Short mmCIF file of C-alpha atoms and ligand atoms in Angstrom, two decimals:
data_model
loop_
_atom_site.label_atom_id
_atom_site.label_comp_id
_atom_site.label_asym_id
_atom_site.label_seq_id
_atom_site.Cartn_x
_atom_site.Cartn_y
_atom_site.Cartn_z
CA MET N 1 90.43 123.11 30.79
CA LYS N 2 93.29 125.58 30.73
CA GLU N 3 91.11 128.10 28.86
CA VAL N 4 88.27 127.79 31.38
CA TRP N 5 90.71 128.37 34.21
CA THR N 6 92.28 131.41 32.49
CA SER N 7 88.89 132.99 31.82
CA LEU N 8 87.79 132.36 35.44
CA VAL N 9 90.94 134.03 36.75
CA SER N 10 90.45 137.00 34.43
CA ILE N 11 86.78 137.39 35.54
CA MET N 12 87.89 137.36 39.15
CA GLY N 13 90.62 139.87 38.33
CA VAL N 14 88.14 142.20 36.65
CA PHE N 15 85.79 141.84 39.57
CA ALA N 16 88.54 142.57 42.07
CA PHE N 17 89.50 145.63 39.98
CA PHE N 18 85.90 146.91 40.11
CA GLN N 19 85.74 146.14 43.78
CA SER N 20 88.80 148.24 44.53
CA ILE N 21 87.41 151.12 42.42
CA LEU N 22 84.07 150.87 44.27
CA HIS N 23 85.96 150.88 47.55
CA VAL N 24 87.50 154.24 46.68
CA VAL N 25 84.43 155.80 45.04
CA LEU N 26 81.59 154.64 47.27
CA PRO N 27 80.93 155.82 50.82
CA PRO N 28 81.71 153.08 53.39
CA GLU N 29 78.04 152.13 54.04
CA LEU N 30 77.38 151.56 50.33
CA TRP N 31 80.66 149.75 49.92
CA PHE N 32 79.74 147.32 52.73
CA ALA N 33 76.33 146.71 51.14
CA ALA N 34 77.91 146.08 47.71
CA ALA N 35 80.53 143.75 49.17
CA LYS N 36 77.84 141.82 51.02
CA LEU N 37 75.81 141.46 47.86
CA PHE N 38 78.82 140.25 45.96
CA HIS N 39 79.62 137.66 48.63
CA ARG N 40 76.03 136.44 48.63
CA LEU N 41 76.09 136.01 44.86
CA PHE N 42 79.41 134.30 45.04
CA ARG N 43 78.20 131.89 47.76
CA CYS N 44 75.15 130.88 45.69
CA PHE N 45 77.38 129.31 43.07
CA SER N 46 80.02 128.07 45.47
CA THR N 47 80.56 124.45 46.55
CA TYR N 48 81.19 125.76 50.05
CA CYS N 49 78.89 126.80 52.84
CA TYR N 50 79.69 129.44 55.39
CA PHE N 51 78.82 129.92 59.06
CA ASP N 52 79.30 133.15 60.92
CA ILE N 53 80.01 132.91 64.62
CA THR N 54 79.77 136.37 66.11
CA GLU N 55 81.21 137.40 69.44
CA MET N 56 77.90 138.80 70.64
CA ASP N 57 74.61 137.03 70.23
CA GLY N 58 72.27 140.00 70.60
CA VAL N 59 73.44 141.45 73.87
CA ASN N 60 74.67 138.14 75.21
CA THR N 61 78.14 136.76 74.83
CA ASN N 62 78.32 133.92 72.36
CA GLU N 63 80.00 131.01 74.10
CA LEU N 64 80.81 129.34 70.82
CA TYR N 65 82.88 132.33 69.66
CA HIS N 66 85.15 132.10 72.70
CA ALA N 67 85.34 128.33 72.39
CA VAL N 68 86.45 128.65 68.75
CA GLN N 69 88.99 131.28 69.74
CA LEU N 70 90.48 128.98 72.35
CA TYR N 71 90.28 125.93 70.12
CA LEU N 72 92.10 127.66 67.27
CA SER N 73 94.72 129.04 69.65
CA ARG N 74 96.26 125.55 69.75
CA SER N 75 97.08 125.41 66.06
CA ALA N 76 97.18 129.18 65.48
CA SER N 77 100.52 129.47 67.26
CA MET N 78 102.06 127.26 64.61
CA ALA N 79 100.16 127.98 61.41
CA ALA N 80 99.19 131.65 61.30
CA SER N 81 101.48 134.51 60.43
CA ARG N 82 99.96 137.27 62.56
CA LEU N 83 98.62 136.47 65.99
CA SER N 84 96.88 138.19 68.82
CA LEU N 85 97.97 137.31 72.34
CA SER N 86 95.93 137.35 75.52
CA ARG N 87 95.95 136.15 79.10
CA GLY N 88 92.72 135.41 80.92
CA LEU N 89 91.72 136.08 84.49
CA ASN N 90 93.11 133.48 86.92
CA SER N 91 95.20 132.08 84.13
CA SER N 92 98.94 131.69 83.98
CA ALA N 93 99.02 130.74 80.31
CA PHE N 94 99.02 132.93 77.21
CA THR N 95 96.46 132.35 74.52
CA PHE N 96 97.21 132.84 70.85
CA GLY N 97 94.44 134.06 68.60
CA LEU N 98 93.95 134.73 64.92
CA ALA N 99 94.50 138.37 64.01
CA ASN N 100 92.02 140.30 61.88
CA ASN N 101 91.28 138.63 58.52
CA ASP N 102 93.79 135.90 59.16
CA ARG N 103 92.92 132.37 58.08
CA LEU N 104 93.55 128.93 59.36
CA VAL N 105 92.76 125.51 57.94
CA ASP N 106 91.75 122.77 60.33
CA SER N 107 90.65 119.20 59.66
CA PHE N 108 88.16 116.93 61.39
CA ARG N 109 87.34 113.34 60.47
CA GLY N 110 89.12 113.76 57.17
CA ALA N 111 87.20 116.89 56.09
CA SER N 112 88.81 120.30 56.02
CA ALA N 113 87.42 123.44 57.63
CA THR N 114 88.69 126.96 57.01
CA TRP N 115 88.40 129.58 59.69
CA GLU N 116 88.65 133.30 59.09
CA HIS N 117 88.60 135.94 61.78
CA ALA N 118 86.96 139.28 60.96
CA VAL N 119 87.08 142.42 63.07
CA THR N 120 85.06 145.45 61.97
CA GLN N 121 84.08 148.68 63.69
CA ARG N 122 80.57 148.66 65.12
CA GLN N 123 78.49 151.02 62.95
CA SER N 124 76.33 152.62 65.57
CA GLN N 125 75.89 151.94 69.25
CA THR N 126 72.47 150.37 69.69
CA ILE N 127 70.60 151.24 72.86
CA SER N 128 71.05 148.49 75.40
CA TRP N 129 71.35 148.14 79.14
CA ARG N 130 74.78 146.72 78.61
CA PRO N 131 77.40 148.61 76.51
CA LEU N 132 78.50 146.59 73.51
CA PRO N 133 82.14 146.37 72.47
CA GLU N 134 83.24 148.93 69.87
CA GLU N 135 84.53 146.23 67.61
CA LYS N 136 82.41 143.58 66.01
CA ARG N 137 84.27 140.32 65.95
CA SER N 138 83.33 137.10 64.31
CA PHE N 139 84.69 133.86 62.95
CA THR N 140 83.60 132.52 59.61
CA LEU N 141 83.71 128.80 59.15
CA ARG N 142 83.94 127.55 55.58
CA ILE N 143 83.30 123.90 54.84
CA LYS N 144 82.39 121.97 51.70
CA LYS N 145 78.63 121.55 51.29
CA LYS N 146 79.06 117.79 50.96
CA ASP N 147 80.89 117.65 54.33
CA LYS N 148 78.09 119.39 56.19
CA PRO N 149 76.40 116.21 57.57
CA LEU N 150 79.79 114.88 58.61
CA LEU N 151 80.92 118.01 60.42
CA LEU N 152 77.78 119.41 61.98
CA PRO N 153 77.21 119.29 64.84
CA ALA N 154 80.03 116.81 65.72
CA TYR N 155 82.79 119.30 64.85
CA LEU N 156 81.22 122.04 66.96
CA ASP N 157 80.80 119.63 69.89
CA HIS N 158 84.43 118.69 69.51
CA ILE N 159 85.40 122.39 69.57
CA MET N 160 83.36 123.04 72.72
CA GLU N 161 84.87 120.04 74.52
CA THR N 162 88.43 120.87 73.50
CA ALA N 163 87.99 124.51 74.54
CA THR N 164 86.70 123.48 77.97
CA GLU N 165 89.71 121.25 78.41
CA ILE N 166 92.16 123.97 77.29
CA ARG N 167 90.46 126.50 79.58
CA ARG N 168 90.77 124.10 82.50
CA ARG N 169 94.42 123.39 81.74
CA ASN N 170 95.28 127.08 81.29
CA GLN N 171 93.37 128.20 84.30
CA ASP N 172 95.03 128.01 87.68
CA ARG N 173 93.41 125.60 90.06
CA LEU N 174 90.97 127.17 92.50
CA LEU N 175 90.70 126.39 96.16
CA TYR N 176 87.19 126.89 97.49
CA THR N 177 86.24 127.23 101.11
CA ASN N 178 82.91 127.47 102.87
CA SER N 179 84.23 129.79 105.58
CA ARG N 180 80.98 131.79 105.38
CA GLY N 181 79.08 128.66 106.33
CA GLY N 182 76.51 127.11 104.07
CA SER N 183 74.51 130.31 103.63
CA ILE N 184 74.00 131.21 100.00
CA GLU N 185 72.71 134.71 100.62
CA SER N 186 75.85 136.45 99.43
CA ARG N 187 75.85 136.52 95.63
CA GLY N 188 74.05 133.18 95.65
CA PHE N 189 77.25 131.22 95.97
CA PRO N 190 78.27 129.67 99.28
CA TRP N 191 81.91 129.05 98.35
CA GLU N 192 84.76 131.56 98.34
CA SER N 193 87.72 130.84 96.13
CA VAL N 194 91.39 131.71 95.90
CA PRO N 195 93.89 130.60 93.24
CA PHE N 196 95.38 127.30 94.27
CA LYS N 197 99.14 127.27 93.78
CA HIS N 198 100.29 124.41 95.97
CA PRO N 199 103.51 123.07 94.45
CA SER N 200 103.07 119.48 95.69
CA THR N 201 103.16 116.89 92.93
CA PHE N 202 103.45 113.12 92.83
CA ASP N 203 107.13 113.63 91.98
CA THR N 204 107.80 115.56 95.16
CA LEU N 205 105.54 113.42 97.35
CA ALA N 206 107.61 111.19 99.60
CA MET N 207 106.09 107.73 99.63
CA ASP N 208 106.90 104.35 98.20
CA PRO N 209 106.98 104.64 94.39
CA ALA N 210 104.93 101.48 93.90
CA ARG N 211 102.06 102.82 96.04
CA LYS N 212 102.30 106.17 94.31
CA GLU N 213 102.01 104.47 90.93
CA LEU N 214 98.95 102.59 92.15
CA ILE N 215 97.22 105.81 93.20
CA MET N 216 98.15 107.59 89.98
CA ALA N 217 96.83 104.68 87.91
CA ASP N 218 93.61 104.73 89.93
CA LEU N 219 93.22 108.47 89.32
CA ASN N 220 93.86 107.99 85.60
CA ASP N 221 91.29 105.24 85.38
CA PHE N 222 88.80 107.46 87.15
CA ALA N 223 89.41 110.53 84.99
CA GLN N 224 89.15 108.51 81.77
CA GLY N 225 86.34 106.32 83.01
CA LYS N 226 83.30 108.20 81.72
CA ALA N 227 82.24 105.30 79.49
CA PHE N 228 82.81 102.75 82.25
CA TYR N 229 80.68 104.64 84.77
CA GLU N 230 77.94 105.11 82.19
CA LYS N 231 78.02 101.46 81.18
CA THR N 232 77.87 100.17 84.74
CA GLY N 233 75.25 102.68 85.86
CA ARG N 234 77.44 104.06 88.63
CA ALA N 235 77.79 107.69 89.64
CA TRP N 236 81.05 109.10 88.29
CA LYS N 237 82.77 109.72 91.59
CA ARG N 238 85.45 108.17 93.72
CA GLY N 239 86.27 108.24 97.40
CA TYR N 240 89.67 108.17 99.08
CA LEU N 241 90.33 107.91 102.78
CA LEU N 242 93.80 109.10 103.70
CA TYR N 243 94.86 108.19 107.19
CA GLY N 244 98.04 108.27 109.21
CA PRO N 245 99.93 110.29 111.82
CA PRO N 246 100.21 114.08 111.49
CA GLY N 247 102.87 115.26 109.06
CA THR N 248 102.90 112.18 106.84
CA GLY N 249 101.65 114.04 103.77
CA LYS N 250 97.86 113.66 103.65
CA SER N 251 97.26 117.29 102.68
CA SER N 252 100.27 117.19 100.35
CA MET N 253 98.73 114.14 98.66
CA ILE N 254 95.46 116.01 98.06
CA ALA N 255 97.37 118.89 96.47
CA ALA N 256 99.33 116.44 94.33
CA MET N 257 96.06 114.81 93.20
CA ALA N 258 94.57 118.18 92.24
CA ASN N 259 97.69 119.19 90.34
CA TYR N 260 97.88 115.82 88.62
CA LEU N 261 94.30 115.84 87.38
CA GLY N 262 93.94 119.62 87.01
CA TYR N 263 90.93 119.63 89.35
CA ASP N 264 89.75 122.37 91.69
CA ILE N 265 89.57 121.70 95.40
CA TYR N 266 86.56 122.29 97.65
CA ASP N 267 87.78 122.31 101.23
CA LEU N 268 84.61 121.52 103.11
CA GLU N 269 84.76 122.83 106.68
CA LEU N 270 82.07 120.72 108.31
CA THR N 271 82.16 122.69 111.57
CA GLU N 272 80.78 125.65 109.57
CA VAL N 273 77.83 123.63 108.28
CA HIS N 274 74.92 123.33 110.63
CA THR N 275 72.27 121.29 108.88
CA ASN N 276 71.95 118.58 106.30
CA SER N 277 70.16 120.93 103.96
CA GLU N 278 73.03 123.43 104.18
CA LEU N 279 75.39 120.61 103.37
CA ARG N 280 73.24 119.64 100.40
CA LYS N 281 73.24 123.20 99.08
CA LEU N 282 76.98 123.42 99.43
CA LEU N 283 77.63 120.15 97.66
CA MET N 284 75.17 120.98 94.91
CA LYS N 285 77.16 124.13 94.19
CA THR N 286 80.38 122.25 93.53
CA THR N 287 81.48 121.86 89.94
CA SER N 288 82.51 118.69 88.20
CA LYS N 289 86.20 117.87 87.86
CA SER N 290 86.79 118.72 91.47
CA ILE N 291 88.07 117.21 94.68
CA ILE N 292 85.85 117.65 97.72
CA VAL N 293 87.97 117.43 100.83
CA ILE N 294 86.95 116.92 104.43
CA GLU N 295 90.07 117.08 106.58
CA ASP N 296 90.26 115.47 110.02
CA ILE N 297 86.84 113.91 109.66
CA ASP N 298 87.09 112.34 113.12
CA CYS N 299 87.31 115.83 114.66
CA SER N 300 85.01 117.77 112.36
CA VAL N 301 81.54 117.08 113.70
CA ASN N 302 79.49 114.56 115.51
CA LEU N 303 79.28 112.18 112.57
CA THR N 304 78.01 108.95 113.97
CA ASN N 305 76.45 105.82 112.63
CA ARG N 306 72.93 106.25 111.43
CA SER N 307 71.52 103.71 113.84
CA SER N 308 73.49 104.95 116.81
CA LYS N 309 71.51 107.03 119.25
CA LYS N 310 74.43 107.92 121.48
CA PRO N 311 77.28 109.42 119.47
CA ALA N 312 80.89 109.27 120.56
CA PRO N 313 82.18 112.71 121.62
CA PRO N 314 84.07 114.51 118.86
CA CYS N 315 87.51 116.03 119.48
CA GLU N 316 86.27 119.59 119.44
CA PRO N 317 82.51 119.58 119.60
CA PRO N 318 81.10 122.69 117.97
CA SER N 319 78.74 124.40 120.37
CA ASP N 320 75.70 124.45 118.13
CA LEU N 321 75.82 120.89 116.92
CA ARG N 322 73.26 118.56 118.34
CA PRO N 323 73.69 114.80 118.47
CA ALA N 324 73.24 113.17 115.12
CA GLY N 325 69.88 111.56 114.60
CA GLY N 326 69.41 111.19 110.87
CA THR N 327 67.73 108.29 109.21
CA GLU N 328 68.76 105.99 106.43
CA ASP N 329 67.72 108.46 103.79
CA GLY N 330 69.36 111.33 105.63
CA GLY N 331 66.25 113.43 105.48
CA ALA N 332 64.36 112.83 108.71
CA ASP N 333 66.21 115.33 110.81
CA ASP N 334 67.34 118.10 108.54
CA ARG N 335 68.13 120.45 111.38
CA THR N 336 71.41 118.78 112.19
CA ILE N 337 74.26 117.52 110.13
CA THR N 338 74.52 113.76 110.22
CA LEU N 339 76.66 111.06 108.82
CA SER N 340 73.79 109.87 106.67
CA GLY N 341 73.44 113.43 105.29
CA LEU N 342 77.04 113.29 104.20
CA LEU N 343 76.91 109.74 102.93
CA ASN N 344 73.88 110.58 100.86
CA PHE N 345 76.17 112.75 98.80
CA THR N 346 79.16 110.49 98.63
CA ASP N 347 77.12 107.36 98.12
CA GLY N 348 73.39 107.85 97.91
CA LEU N 349 70.96 109.40 95.48
CA TRP N 350 72.65 112.79 95.52
CA SER N 351 76.00 111.37 94.50
CA CYS N 352 74.98 111.55 90.85
CA CYS N 353 74.35 115.29 91.08
CA GLY N 354 77.40 116.63 89.25
CA SER N 355 79.94 114.27 87.80
CA GLU N 356 83.63 113.51 87.89
CA ARG N 357 84.07 114.33 91.50
CA ILE N 358 86.48 112.89 94.01
CA PHE N 359 85.78 112.83 97.73
CA VAL N 360 88.78 112.77 100.03
CA PHE N 361 88.49 112.32 103.78
CA THR N 362 91.53 112.54 106.01
CA THR N 363 92.03 111.43 109.57
CA ASN N 364 94.81 110.85 112.05
CA HIS N 365 92.71 108.24 113.87
CA ILE N 366 91.02 105.76 111.57
CA GLU N 367 89.97 103.72 114.61
CA LYS N 368 87.76 106.61 115.77
CA LEU N 369 85.72 106.67 112.58
CA ASP N 370 82.23 105.30 112.42
CA PRO N 371 82.29 101.84 110.79
CA ALA N 372 79.65 103.09 108.33
CA LEU N 373 82.20 105.50 106.94
CA VAL N 374 85.00 103.01 106.50
CA ARG N 375 83.07 99.92 105.50
CA SER N 376 84.30 98.39 102.27
CA GLY N 377 82.93 99.95 99.14
CA ARG N 378 82.17 103.27 100.80
CA MET N 379 85.53 104.90 100.36
CA ASP N 380 86.95 103.25 97.26
CA MET N 381 90.55 103.45 98.39
CA HIS N 382 92.06 103.55 101.88
CA VAL N 383 95.55 105.03 101.75
CA PHE N 384 97.76 104.71 104.79
CA MET N 385 100.25 107.56 104.94
CA SER N 386 103.02 106.07 107.00
CA TYR N 387 106.22 107.19 108.66
CA CYS N 388 109.14 107.81 106.34
CA SER N 389 110.44 104.68 104.61
CA PHE N 390 113.85 104.57 102.96
CA GLN N 391 112.31 105.08 99.51
CA ALA N 392 110.41 108.10 100.79
CA LEU N 393 113.53 109.43 102.48
CA LYS N 394 115.41 109.30 99.17
CA ILE N 395 112.67 111.39 97.53
CA LEU N 396 112.92 114.02 100.27
CA MET N 397 116.72 114.09 99.93
CA LYS N 398 116.31 114.61 96.22
CA ASN N 399 113.76 117.41 96.80
CA TYR N 400 115.74 119.32 99.39
CA LEU N 401 119.38 118.50 98.65
CA GLY N 402 119.22 117.61 94.97
CA TRP N 403 120.56 114.21 96.08
CA GLU N 404 121.19 111.63 93.37
CA ASP N 405 122.32 108.10 94.15
CA ASP N 406 126.01 107.64 93.51
CA GLU N 407 128.53 104.97 94.45
CA GLN N 408 130.50 107.26 96.76
CA SER N 409 127.57 107.63 99.11
CA ASP N 410 126.77 103.91 99.31
CA GLU N 411 127.90 103.56 102.92
CA LEU N 412 125.93 106.61 104.07
CA MET N 413 122.80 105.43 102.31
CA ARG N 414 123.16 101.96 103.75
CA GLU N 415 123.28 103.44 107.25
CA LEU N 416 120.29 105.65 106.56
CA ALA N 417 118.35 102.64 105.28
CA GLU N 418 119.18 100.79 108.48
CA VAL N 419 117.95 103.42 110.91
CA VAL N 420 115.05 105.12 109.13
CA ASP N 421 112.38 102.53 109.95
CA ASP N 422 113.30 102.33 113.64
CA ALA N 423 113.34 106.13 113.88
CA GLU N 424 109.60 106.26 113.07
CA ILE N 425 109.99 109.76 111.74
CA THR N 426 107.40 111.62 109.68
CA PRO N 427 108.27 113.12 106.29
CA ALA N 428 107.43 116.50 107.86
CA ASP N 429 110.15 116.04 110.49
CA VAL N 430 112.66 114.86 107.88
CA SER N 431 111.83 117.93 105.80
CA GLU N 432 112.50 120.16 108.83
CA ILE N 433 115.93 118.63 109.37
CA LEU N 434 116.79 118.92 105.68
CA ILE N 435 115.62 122.54 105.48
CA LYS N 436 117.85 123.43 108.44
CA ASN N 437 120.86 121.89 106.73
CA GLN N 438 120.01 122.94 103.22
CA ARG N 439 122.86 125.45 102.91
CA ARG N 440 125.47 122.87 103.82
CA GLU N 441 127.34 120.71 101.40
CA ARG N 442 125.10 117.80 100.34
CA ARG N 443 127.07 114.99 102.00
CA GLU N 444 127.37 116.97 105.20
CA ALA N 445 123.62 117.61 105.27
CA ALA N 446 122.92 113.90 104.68
CA ALA N 447 125.35 112.97 107.48
CA GLU N 448 123.54 115.40 109.76
CA LEU N 449 120.26 113.70 108.89
CA LEU N 450 121.79 110.33 109.73
CA GLU N 451 122.90 111.66 113.12
CA ALA N 452 119.41 113.02 113.82
CA LEU N 453 117.85 109.67 112.92
CA LYS N 454 120.30 107.75 115.10
CA ALA N 455 119.62 110.09 118.03
CA ARG N 456 115.90 109.56 117.53
CA VAL N 457 116.27 105.78 117.53
CA GLU N 458 118.25 106.03 120.78
CA ARG N 459 115.61 108.26 122.35
CA ARG N 460 112.85 105.82 121.39
CA LYS N 461 114.79 102.88 122.84
CA GLU N 462 115.38 104.85 126.02
CA ARG N 463 111.69 105.69 126.32
CA LYS N 464 110.66 102.11 125.74
CA ARG N 465 113.13 100.95 128.40
CA SER N 466 111.89 103.47 130.95
CA LEU N 467 108.27 102.62 130.17
CA SER N 468 108.79 98.90 130.62
CA GLU N 469 110.76 99.55 133.84
CA GLN N 470 107.87 101.64 135.08
CA VAL N 471 105.41 98.86 134.27
CA VAL N 472 107.60 96.27 136.04
CA GLU N 473 107.90 98.58 139.06
CA GLU N 474 104.13 99.07 139.16
CA GLU N 475 103.55 95.33 138.93
CA GLU N 476 105.97 94.64 141.77
CA GLU N 477 104.32 97.33 143.84
CA GLN N 478 100.89 95.82 143.26
CA GLU N 479 102.03 92.30 143.98
CA LYS N 480 103.51 93.57 147.22
CA ARG N 481 100.24 95.27 148.13
CA ALA N 482 98.27 92.18 147.16
CA LEU N 483 100.33 90.09 149.52
CA GLU N 484 99.78 92.62 152.31
CA SER N 485 95.97 92.76 151.77
CA PRO N 486 94.80 89.65 149.90
CA LYS N 487 91.15 90.88 149.69
CA GLU N 488 91.94 93.74 147.29
CA SER N 489 94.14 91.63 145.08
CA THR N 490 91.71 90.78 142.27
CA GLY N 491 90.52 94.32 141.56
CA GLN N 492 93.98 95.80 141.70
CA LEU N 493 95.51 93.25 139.39
CA MET N 494 92.75 94.00 136.89
CA HIS N 495 93.63 97.66 137.10
CA SER N 496 97.28 96.81 136.60
CA CYS N 497 96.44 94.92 133.40
CA ASN N 498 94.43 97.86 132.13
CA ALA N 499 97.28 100.21 132.96
CA LYS N 500 99.58 98.00 130.97
CA GLU N 501 97.19 97.94 128.04
CA ASP N 502 96.77 101.71 128.15
CA LYS N 503 100.51 102.21 128.11
CA GLY N 504 100.87 99.74 125.31
CA ALA N 505 98.24 101.65 123.33
CA GLU N 506 99.96 104.96 124.01
CA GLU N 507 103.25 103.50 122.87
CA ASP N 508 101.59 102.23 119.68
N1 ATP B 1 104.84 112.49 102.11
C1 ATP B 1 105.36 113.71 102.05
N2 ATP B 1 106.05 114.10 100.97
C2 ATP B 1 106.59 115.31 100.89
N3 ATP B 1 106.49 116.23 101.85
C3 ATP B 1 105.83 115.91 102.96
C4 ATP B 1 105.22 114.64 103.11
N4 ATP B 1 104.62 114.60 104.30
C5 ATP B 1 104.83 115.77 104.89
N5 ATP B 1 105.56 116.57 104.09
C6 ATP B 1 105.99 117.92 104.43
O1 ATP B 1 105.44 118.25 105.69
C7 ATP B 1 104.50 119.31 105.60
C8 ATP B 1 103.22 118.89 106.32
O2 ATP B 1 102.64 117.82 105.61
P1 ATP B 1 101.06 117.65 105.43
O3 ATP B 1 100.37 118.87 105.82
O4 ATP B 1 100.84 117.14 104.03
O5 ATP B 1 100.81 116.51 106.48
P2 ATP B 1 99.42 115.94 106.97
O6 ATP B 1 99.55 114.44 106.94
O7 ATP B 1 98.33 116.53 106.19
O8 ATP B 1 99.39 116.43 108.48
P3 ATP B 1 98.09 116.65 109.40
O9 ATP B 1 97.57 115.30 109.74
O10 ATP B 1 98.65 117.36 110.57
O11 ATP B 1 97.13 117.48 108.61
C9 ATP B 1 104.26 119.55 104.14
O12 ATP B 1 104.19 120.92 103.87
C10 ATP B 1 105.45 118.95 103.45
O13 ATP B 1 106.46 119.93 103.30
MG1 MG B 2 96.71 117.84 106.71
#
């Protein structure tokens, strides 16, 4: 055995010696041809098979080449000795790559695969409408012939999937808007995008930790639920309705969701969309792994129940929107935008166009929404964004003051816990107070917050008192008038009740 090995090594040595002589003696073209021939001969007797993945496939870019590059960048940073570094467009991460002629060994399902990167000068510029790069780059994959059925095409699929994931993670989120309306004339794409760099995360989001956990678990289940959605025959999408007073963190929650899942956001401005077909085009041009947001859905457009002929007036009716009159399938009146047109995408046949998409609707007035929109099963999760609770307050204090619980501040925290619910203050207002006092010493800033909350509680009590006094005064006045003119009594007392109800509603 030892002799066979020694003679093999000496043959290789002799061959390498001849190769180096040929390299010096022969002109480059001939040398390349000879080297190629040698490699071909060598491969005939080899137990390995080789696959070349070139950067350019004819004049087109070879997607697989870039996928391999990205895929290898994960392990290249640790294993290879010489690396190339790059940073892509819209990306904040650096990518490592194999340098010329460097090698890397990877394994998949127990089989090993060797990758080699080759960069050579392009011999002559072929005539093409698109200039080709001066360098010819390619990866060579070497695997054992016996492993071929095991690795192909599963290994390549795995590479493509991993590369897509890395690209998505490296790439900054994008925020798309349809500010140009639904028209797709301009470059065939109706959305405009900007890098999305909102810093809100679930850590910084002020809300009760238990509810936060629930939402995060729901998002995780959704993102990892491909098999479940396939098995149950459901479209891979989820709907969230976020509702609550202004400044309670609905938009911040959407940003936190996008950052958590690494999804892009499509901010759908419904007032810019004029017909159902425009809406359809817009939604069809959204990518998977994205969050489609419709903010203030109660104010956006005249979205009414499909059966309703007389829609309730929207907050700011856009001039060119006609009353909704769609049908169950959303297609009868395509000249307007209707609730059914929208629901067709979130719920109906079109919901399966594209996958892994989350719909988020926000509103300050859930009671104004059409029952069709809020009925159970339509929006999978209704999330009430409430006034600041004590738990939420602690998160904001941590965010803005770097506040950590300690025994010395027990009394202060106890007082804060006592007043925060009665103060009915939004996280946005708490943030304002904390920002104003940010430069102060932490305890001082927290004490200032306590004072602001106490003052707010007092103001609310005062307002309630004056409102109830006003109601009592009005009642007395009406009773007096009723006694003076008994005929009018019934109608006026009715009015008084309504006035009371209205005030009660306002106070709510
Ligand atoms: N729950 C929260 N956690 C952390 N910060 C918050 C929260 N709610 C509000 N804020 C702060 O207040 C600002 C406004 O909040 P945001 O825009 O998320 O409220 P919103 O509920 O979307 O309001 P609107 O109904 O007016 O759109 C945010 O930039 C953030 O700084
Ligand atoms: Mg908002």
